[in-house]
Coordinates of C-alpha atoms and ligand atoms in Angstrom, one line a residue:
X1 CA -103.1 -65.6 21.8
X2 CA -101.8 -66.6 25.2
X3 CA -105.3 -67.0 26.5
X4 CA -106.3 -69.1 23.6
X5 CA -103.2 -71.3 24.0
X6 CA -103.9 -71.7 27.8
X7 CA -107.4 -72.7 26.9
X8 CA -106.1 -75.4 24.5
X9 CA -104.3 -77.0 27.5
X10 CA -107.2 -76.5 29.9
X11 CA -110.1 -77.4 27.6
X12 CA -108.5 -79.7 25.1
X13 CA -111.8 -80.8 23.6
X14 CA -112.9 -77.3 22.8
X15 CA -112.6 -75.6 19.4
X16 CA -110.2 -72.9 20.8
X17 CA -109.7 -71.2 17.5
X18 CA -110.9 -68.1 15.7
X19 CA -114.7 -68.9 15.3
X20 CA -115.8 -68.8 11.6
X21 CA -118.9 -67.0 10.6
X22 CA -122.2 -69.0 10.2
X23 CA -124.5 -68.7 7.2
X24 CA -124.3 -68.0 3.5
X25 CA -122.1 -65.2 2.0
X26 CA -125.2 -64.7 -0.3
X27 CA -127.3 -63.6 2.6
X28 CA -128.9 -60.1 2.7
X29 CA -128.7 -59.9 6.4
X30 CA -125.6 -59.9 8.6
X31 CA -125.6 -60.1 12.4
X32 CA -122.4 -58.8 14.0
X33 CA -121.9 -60.1 17.6
X34 CA -119.1 -59.2 20.0
X35 CA -116.8 -62.2 20.6
X36 CA -117.1 -66.0 21.2
X37 CA -118.0 -67.0 24.8
X38 CA -115.4 -69.2 26.5
X39 CA -117.7 -72.2 26.9
X40 CA -120.1 -71.3 24.1
X41 CA -118.8 -70.4 20.7
X42 CA -115.2 -71.1 21.7
X43 CA -116.2 -74.6 22.7
X44 CA -118.5 -75.4 19.8
X45 CA -116.8 -73.5 17.0
X46 CA -120.1 -71.8 15.8
X47 CA -121.0 -68.2 16.6
X48 CA -123.3 -67.9 19.6
X49 CA -123.8 -71.7 19.8
X50 CA -123.8 -72.8 23.4
X51 CA -123.8 -69.2 24.6
X52 CA -126.7 -67.8 26.6
X53 CA -126.8 -64.9 24.1
X54 CA -127.4 -67.5 21.4
X55 CA -130.7 -68.7 22.9
X56 CA -132.1 -65.2 22.6
X57 CA -130.6 -64.6 19.1
X58 CA -131.5 -67.9 17.5
X59 CA -135.1 -68.0 18.9
X60 CA -135.7 -64.5 17.4
X61 CA -134.2 -65.5 14.1
X62 CA -136.2 -68.7 14.0
X63 CA -139.4 -66.8 14.9
X64 CA -139.1 -64.5 11.9
X65 CA -138.1 -67.1 9.3
X66 CA -134.3 -66.6 9.3
X67 CA -133.7 -70.1 10.7
X68 CA -134.5 -73.6 9.5
X69 CA -134.4 -76.7 11.7
X70 CA -134.2 -76.7 15.5
X71 CA -131.4 -74.9 17.2
X72 CA -130.1 -77.2 19.9
X73 CA -126.9 -75.4 21.1
X74 CA -124.6 -77.8 19.2
X75 CA -122.8 -77.3 15.9
X76 CA -124.2 -80.6 14.6
X77 CA -127.9 -79.8 15.5
X78 CA -128.7 -79.4 11.8
X79 CA -129.9 -75.8 12.3
X80 CA -129.3 -73.6 9.4
X81 CA -129.7 -69.9 8.7
X82 CA -131.9 -68.6 5.9
X83 CA -130.8 -65.4 4.1
X84 CA -128.8 -64.5 7.3
X85 CA -125.2 -64.8 8.3
X86 CA -123.7 -64.3 11.8
X87 CA -120.2 -63.1 12.6
X88 CA -118.4 -61.5 15.5
X89 CA -116.4 -58.2 15.7
X90 CA -113.7 -60.2 17.6
X91 CA -113.0 -63.7 16.3
X92 CA -111.3 -65.4 19.3
X93 CA -112.5 -65.7 22.9
X94 CA -111.1 -62.7 24.8
X95 CA -109.9 -62.9 28.4
X96 CA -112.6 -62.1 30.9
X97 CA -115.1 -62.0 28.1
X98 CA -114.1 -58.4 27.4
X99 CA -112.4 -57.7 24.1
X100 CA -109.9 -54.8 24.3
X101 CA -110.0 -52.0 21.6
X102 CA -106.7 -53.5 20.3
X103 CA -108.3 -56.9 19.7
X104 CA -111.3 -55.3 17.9
X105 CA -108.8 -53.4 15.7
X106 CA -106.8 -56.5 14.9
X107 CA -109.9 -58.3 13.8
X108 CA -111.3 -55.5 11.8
X109 CA -109.8 -56.6 8.4
X110 CA -111.8 -59.9 8.8
X111 CA -115.0 -57.9 9.2
X112 CA -114.1 -55.6 6.3
X113 CA -113.4 -58.4 4.0
X114 CA -116.5 -60.2 4.9
X115 CA -118.8 -57.2 4.4
X116 CA -117.1 -56.5 1.0
X117 CA -117.5 -60.1 -0.1
X118 CA -121.3 -60.3 0.6
X119 CA -122.7 -59.2 -2.8
X120 CA -126.4 -59.1 -1.7
X121 CA -125.9 -57.5 1.7
X122 CA -128.7 -55.1 2.7
X123 CA -129.0 -55.0 6.5
X124 CA -126.3 -55.2 9.2
X125 CA -127.4 -55.7 12.8
X126 CA -124.9 -54.7 15.4
X127 CA -125.3 -56.3 18.8
X128 CA -124.0 -53.9 21.4
X129 CA -121.7 -50.8 21.4
X130 CA -118.4 -52.6 20.6
X131 CA -119.9 -54.3 17.5
X132 CA -121.5 -51.0 16.5
X133 CA -118.1 -49.3 16.7
X134 CA -116.4 -52.1 14.7
X135 CA -119.1 -51.7 12.0
X136 CA -118.8 -47.9 11.9
X137 CA -115.0 -48.2 11.5
X138 CA -115.4 -50.8 8.8
X139 CA -117.9 -48.6 6.8
X140 CA -115.8 -45.4 7.5
X141 CA -118.6 -43.6 9.2
X142 CA -118.4 -41.5 12.3
X143 CA -119.9 -42.7 15.5
X144 CA -120.6 -39.0 16.5
X145 CA -123.1 -39.0 13.6
X146 CA -124.3 -42.5 14.2
X147 CA -124.8 -42.8 17.9
X148 CA -125.4 -46.3 19.3
X149 CA -129.0 -46.8 20.4
X150 CA -131.3 -49.8 20.7
X151 CA -133.4 -49.7 17.5
X152 CA -131.5 -46.8 15.9
X153 CA -130.9 -47.3 12.2
X154 CA -129.2 -45.5 9.2
X155 CA -128.7 -46.0 5.5
X156 CA -125.0 -45.9 4.7
X157 CA -123.3 -45.7 1.3
X158 CA -120.5 -48.2 1.1
X159 CA -118.6 -49.4 -1.8
X160 CA -121.1 -48.0 -4.3
X161 CA -124.2 -49.5 -2.6
X162 CA -126.5 -48.7 0.3
X163 CA -126.4 -50.8 3.4
X164 CA -128.8 -50.3 6.3
X165 CA -127.4 -50.5 9.8
X166 CA -129.5 -51.2 12.8
X167 CA -128.4 -51.5 16.5
X168 CA -129.7 -53.6 19.3
X169 CA -128.5 -54.1 22.9
X170 CA -126.5 -57.2 23.0
X171 CA -128.5 -60.4 23.8
X172 CA -126.2 -61.2 26.7
X173 CA -127.2 -62.9 29.9
X174 CA -126.3 -59.7 31.7
X175 CA -128.6 -57.5 29.6
X176 CA -131.4 -60.0 29.9
X177 CA -131.0 -60.5 33.7
X178 CA -130.8 -56.7 34.4
X179 CA -133.9 -56.1 32.2
X180 CA -132.1 -53.8 29.8
X181 CA -133.2 -56.1 27.0
X182 CA -136.1 -58.6 26.9
X183 CA -136.7 -61.4 24.4
X184 CA -139.7 -59.4 23.2
X185 CA -137.6 -56.3 22.6
X186 CA -135.1 -58.4 20.7
X187 CA -137.8 -60.1 18.7
X188 CA -139.1 -56.7 17.7
X189 CA -135.7 -55.8 16.2
X190 CA -135.6 -59.0 14.1
X191 CA -139.2 -58.3 13.1
X192 CA -138.2 -54.9 11.8
X193 CA -135.4 -56.5 9.7
X194 CA -137.9 -59.1 8.4
X195 CA -140.2 -56.3 7.3
X196 CA -137.4 -54.5 5.4
X197 CA -136.3 -57.7 3.7
Ligands
URA1 N1 -121.2 -65.6 21.4 C1 -120.8 -65.1 20.2 O1 -120.4 -65.8 19.3 N2 -120.9 -63.8 20.1 C2 -121.3 -63.0 21.1 O2 -121.3 -61.8 20.8 C3 -121.7 -63.5 22.3 C4 -121.7 -64.9 22.4

């Protein structure tokens, strides 16, 4: 909260609030990111919008028909999601871009409520380990039996329905620049989801 308030003084034109999810609650596909970037989603008020990670994410979604219009890194670019919704495990920009376990825990009820309120949800994509952990906690499944891995997936019973979870390395600048993740690897994850849906 202190960080958010300091940012309101420092960057008064920024959104500087918990970033709401993007896309319809009727979607079958939910992407769970980590947290807003300071000068990306925290500035624009739309998940991944203006963040480096968003370029990778939105281009893959667009390629596989989960986007409509042209993503132009602005909340008023007219870009919309098709049968897809994007949220974050942590809703506010965290200091040093690193959410603490405490922050993830505090935000968990938002993720829980959101998942419970998506009636057609079939696939959840977790971007990175922190997001994976938040989703496992939300669905009451053990991480020891669902170990994070790029491309790993499981069918999980939740609230009387089956939801498929899939993991990807986060589409962060760091992961792309170190070669851990490439755009092609990320596109392949979204292609897999497209095939399921
Ligand atoms: N921007 C977001 O909204 N979420 C992330 O996980 C990264 C950047």
